[in-house]
Amino acid sequence: MANEIVADVAPGYDQVAAISDWIRREVRFDPNTLYGQMTATEVNLRREGVCRDLAHLGIALCRS
């Protein structure tokens, strides 16, 4: 999934920016989300979460 998001961008900063942009478009920030701590996979499936959840997804995508 990460490879698809960063397919057409230069390595490094541009890849991180592409992932951040994708998260802003595809995952809804909801301060009322109370699922407890979710894994990156759960955040991706639910497509919503709080800032910590979105950060977990971003980190997982960057690492992969």
XYZ file of N, CA, C and O in Angstrom:
256
model
N 0.827 -1.183 0.000
C 0.000 0.000 0.000
C 0.882 1.262 0.000
O 0.621 2.185 -0.753
N 1.913 1.252 0.825
C 2.815 2.406 0.869
C 3.485 2.617 -0.485
O 3.643 3.757 -0.934
N 3.870 1.528 -1.141
C 4.499 1.650 -2.460
C 3.581 2.322 -3.463
O 4.031 3.085 -4.313
N 2.299 2.039 -3.388
C 1.334 2.687 -4.286
C 1.229 4.180 -3.992
O 1.139 4.987 -4.914
N 1.232 4.543 -2.718
C 1.098 5.953 -2.326
C 2.296 6.765 -2.797
O 2.145 7.908 -3.217
N 3.493 6.188 -2.739
C 4.716 6.944 -3.056
C 5.293 6.591 -4.428
O 6.421 6.970 -4.742
N 4.529 5.919 -5.255
C 5.047 5.398 -6.521
C 5.691 6.446 -7.422
O 6.700 6.172 -8.059
N 5.142 7.624 -7.485
C 5.624 8.611 -8.453
C 6.386 9.768 -7.829
O 6.464 10.841 -8.420
N 6.951 9.566 -6.635
C 7.659 10.666 -5.983
C 9.102 10.276 -5.678
O 9.443 9.099 -5.595
N 9.933 11.294 -5.497
C 11.349 11.072 -5.202
C 11.508 10.506 -3.791
O 10.711 10.804 -2.899
N 12.537 9.686 -3.580
C 12.780 9.121 -2.253
C 13.036 10.208 -1.208
O 13.519 11.291 -1.521
N 12.707 9.877 0.039
C 12.987 10.793 1.146
C 11.800 11.662 1.492
O 10.679 11.183 1.631
N 12.065 12.957 1.616
C 11.046 13.911 2.056
C 9.780 13.837 1.220
O 8.672 13.878 1.760
N 9.914 13.732 -0.085
C 8.741 13.698 -0.961
C 7.849 12.490 -0.675
O 6.624 12.567 -0.779
N 8.459 11.379 -0.299
C 7.669 10.203 0.060
C 6.877 10.446 1.341
O 5.697 10.106 1.435
N 7.524 11.052 2.330
C 6.841 11.359 3.589
C 5.701 12.341 3.336
O 4.602 12.182 3.866
N 5.941 13.342 2.511
C 4.902 14.319 2.183
C 3.726 13.645 1.475
O 2.561 13.959 1.748
N 4.007 12.715 0.574
C 2.938 12.000 -0.133
C 2.103 11.178 0.838
O 0.870 11.122 0.732
N 2.747 10.531 1.794
C 2.032 9.746 2.799
C 1.182 10.660 3.677
O 0.013 10.376 3.947
N 1.740 11.774 4.111
C 0.979 12.735 4.927
C -0.233 13.250 4.175
O -1.336 13.340 4.733
N -0.048 13.591 2.904
C -1.165 14.066 2.084
C -2.236 12.995 1.937
O -3.431 13.271 2.011
N -1.811 11.758 1.747
C -2.764 10.659 1.604
C -3.584 10.489 2.882
O -4.807 10.332 2.825
N -2.922 10.541 4.028
C -3.634 10.410 5.297
C -4.642 11.536 5.464
O -5.785 11.313 5.866
N -4.254 12.766 5.134
C -5.190 13.900 5.232
C -6.416 13.705 4.349
O -7.518 14.095 4.717
N -6.221 13.113 3.182
C -7.343 12.900 2.255
C -8.207 11.710 2.631
O -9.427 11.743 2.481
N -7.597 10.640 3.076
C -8.271 9.350 3.192
C -8.713 8.953 4.603
O -9.551 8.066 4.738
N -8.136 9.564 5.627
C -8.441 9.172 7.001
C -9.027 10.378 7.730
O -8.417 11.441 7.757
N -10.185 10.181 8.316
C -10.896 11.283 8.966
C -10.437 11.423 10.407
O -10.433 10.462 11.171
N -10.049 12.652 10.771
C -9.737 12.947 12.160
C -11.058 13.115 12.899
O -11.916 13.895 12.500
N -11.238 12.356 13.964
C -12.465 12.443 14.754
C -12.090 12.436 16.228
O -11.752 11.390 16.778
N -12.135 13.612 16.876
C -11.744 13.673 18.286
C -12.659 12.864 19.198
O -12.310 12.603 20.346
N -13.802 12.449 18.713
C -14.727 11.651 19.512
C -14.521 10.150 19.342
O -15.265 9.354 19.902
N -13.536 9.771 18.540
C -13.235 8.358 18.346
C -12.649 7.800 19.629
O -11.624 8.255 20.102
N -13.311 6.821 20.187
C -12.862 6.263 21.462
C -12.691 4.752 21.374
O -13.269 3.995 22.141
N -11.914 4.303 20.421
C -11.683 2.873 20.262
C -10.538 2.388 21.142
O -10.177 1.234 21.082
N -9.934 3.273 21.916
C -8.715 2.901 22.626
C -7.560 2.995 21.643
O -7.696 3.536 20.556
N -6.430 2.477 22.014
C -5.301 2.522 21.081
C -5.520 1.507 19.984
O -5.756 0.327 20.232
N -5.445 1.999 18.757
C -5.629 1.132 17.596
C -4.284 0.879 16.931
O -3.392 1.719 16.975
N -4.182 -0.238 16.278
C -3.007 -0.505 15.456
C -3.138 0.282 14.155
O -4.222 0.759 13.811
N -2.057 0.380 13.438
C -2.092 1.059 12.139
C -3.070 0.369 11.196
O -3.785 1.025 10.441
N -3.131 -0.942 11.248
C -4.065 -1.690 10.407
C -5.505 -1.334 10.744
O -6.324 -1.129 9.847
N -5.827 -1.229 12.024
C -7.187 -0.870 12.431
C -7.556 0.541 11.979
O -8.665 0.780 11.508
N -6.614 1.461 12.102
C -6.863 2.835 11.658
C -7.132 2.846 10.158
O -8.065 3.500 9.681
N -6.342 2.106 9.417
C -6.529 2.043 7.978
C -7.891 1.453 7.618
O -8.565 1.942 6.712
N -8.315 0.433 8.318
C -9.614 -0.187 8.042
C -10.776 0.722 8.422
O -11.755 0.835 7.687
N -10.674 1.385 9.562
C -11.758 2.266 10.028
C -11.762 3.610 9.298
O -12.779 4.281 9.241
N -10.589 4.020 8.834
C -10.410 5.302 8.151
C -10.826 6.491 9.019
O -11.311 7.502 8.533
N -10.592 6.363 10.327
C -10.812 7.470 11.246
C -10.022 7.226 12.517
O -9.635 6.094 12.809
N -9.782 8.303 13.250
C -9.087 8.178 14.518
C -8.675 9.533 15.045
O -8.986 10.567 14.446
N -7.981 9.516 16.169
C -7.440 10.742 16.748
C -6.003 10.901 16.268
O -5.466 10.030 15.576
N -5.375 12.004 16.656
C -4.048 12.311 16.120
C -3.050 11.183 16.346
O -2.260 10.870 15.461
N -3.076 10.548 17.509
C -2.163 9.439 17.796
C -2.364 8.305 16.789
O -1.408 7.719 16.293
N -3.616 8.024 16.460
C -3.922 6.937 15.532
C -3.417 7.257 14.127
O -2.838 6.407 13.460
N -3.645 8.496 13.693
C -3.167 8.900 12.376
C -1.640 8.858 12.317
O -1.057 8.458 11.304
N -0.999 9.239 13.423
C 0.469 9.179 13.486
C 0.958 7.733 13.387
O 1.942 7.459 12.691
N 0.271 6.813 14.073
C 0.664 5.396 13.987
C 0.596 4.899 12.546
O 1.492 4.186 12.086
N -0.454 5.273 11.846
C -0.587 4.858 10.450
C 0.525 5.469 9.607
O 1.148 4.781 8.794
N 0.790 6.754 9.791
C 1.852 7.418 9.033
C 3.213 6.796 9.268
O 3.981 6.566 8.336
N 3.510 6.479 10.518
C 4.785 5.848 10.848
C 4.907 4.477 10.204
O 5.940 4.127 9.626
N 3.827 3.705 10.280
C 3.856 2.367 9.683
C 4.069 2.442 8.170
O 4.843 1.666 7.604
N 3.404 3.394 7.525
C 3.567 3.547 6.078
C 4.987 3.988 5.732
O 5.581 3.498 4.768
N 5.546 4.912 6.512
C 6.917 5.365 6.255
C 7.916 4.226 6.454
O 8.859 4.089 5.672
N 7.713 3.427 7.462
C 8.638 2.319 7.722
C 8.571 1.245 6.644
O 9.571 0.591 6.348
N 7.387 1.076 6.064
C 7.267 0.010 5.071
C 7.818 0.463 3.740
O 8.133 -0.322 2.886
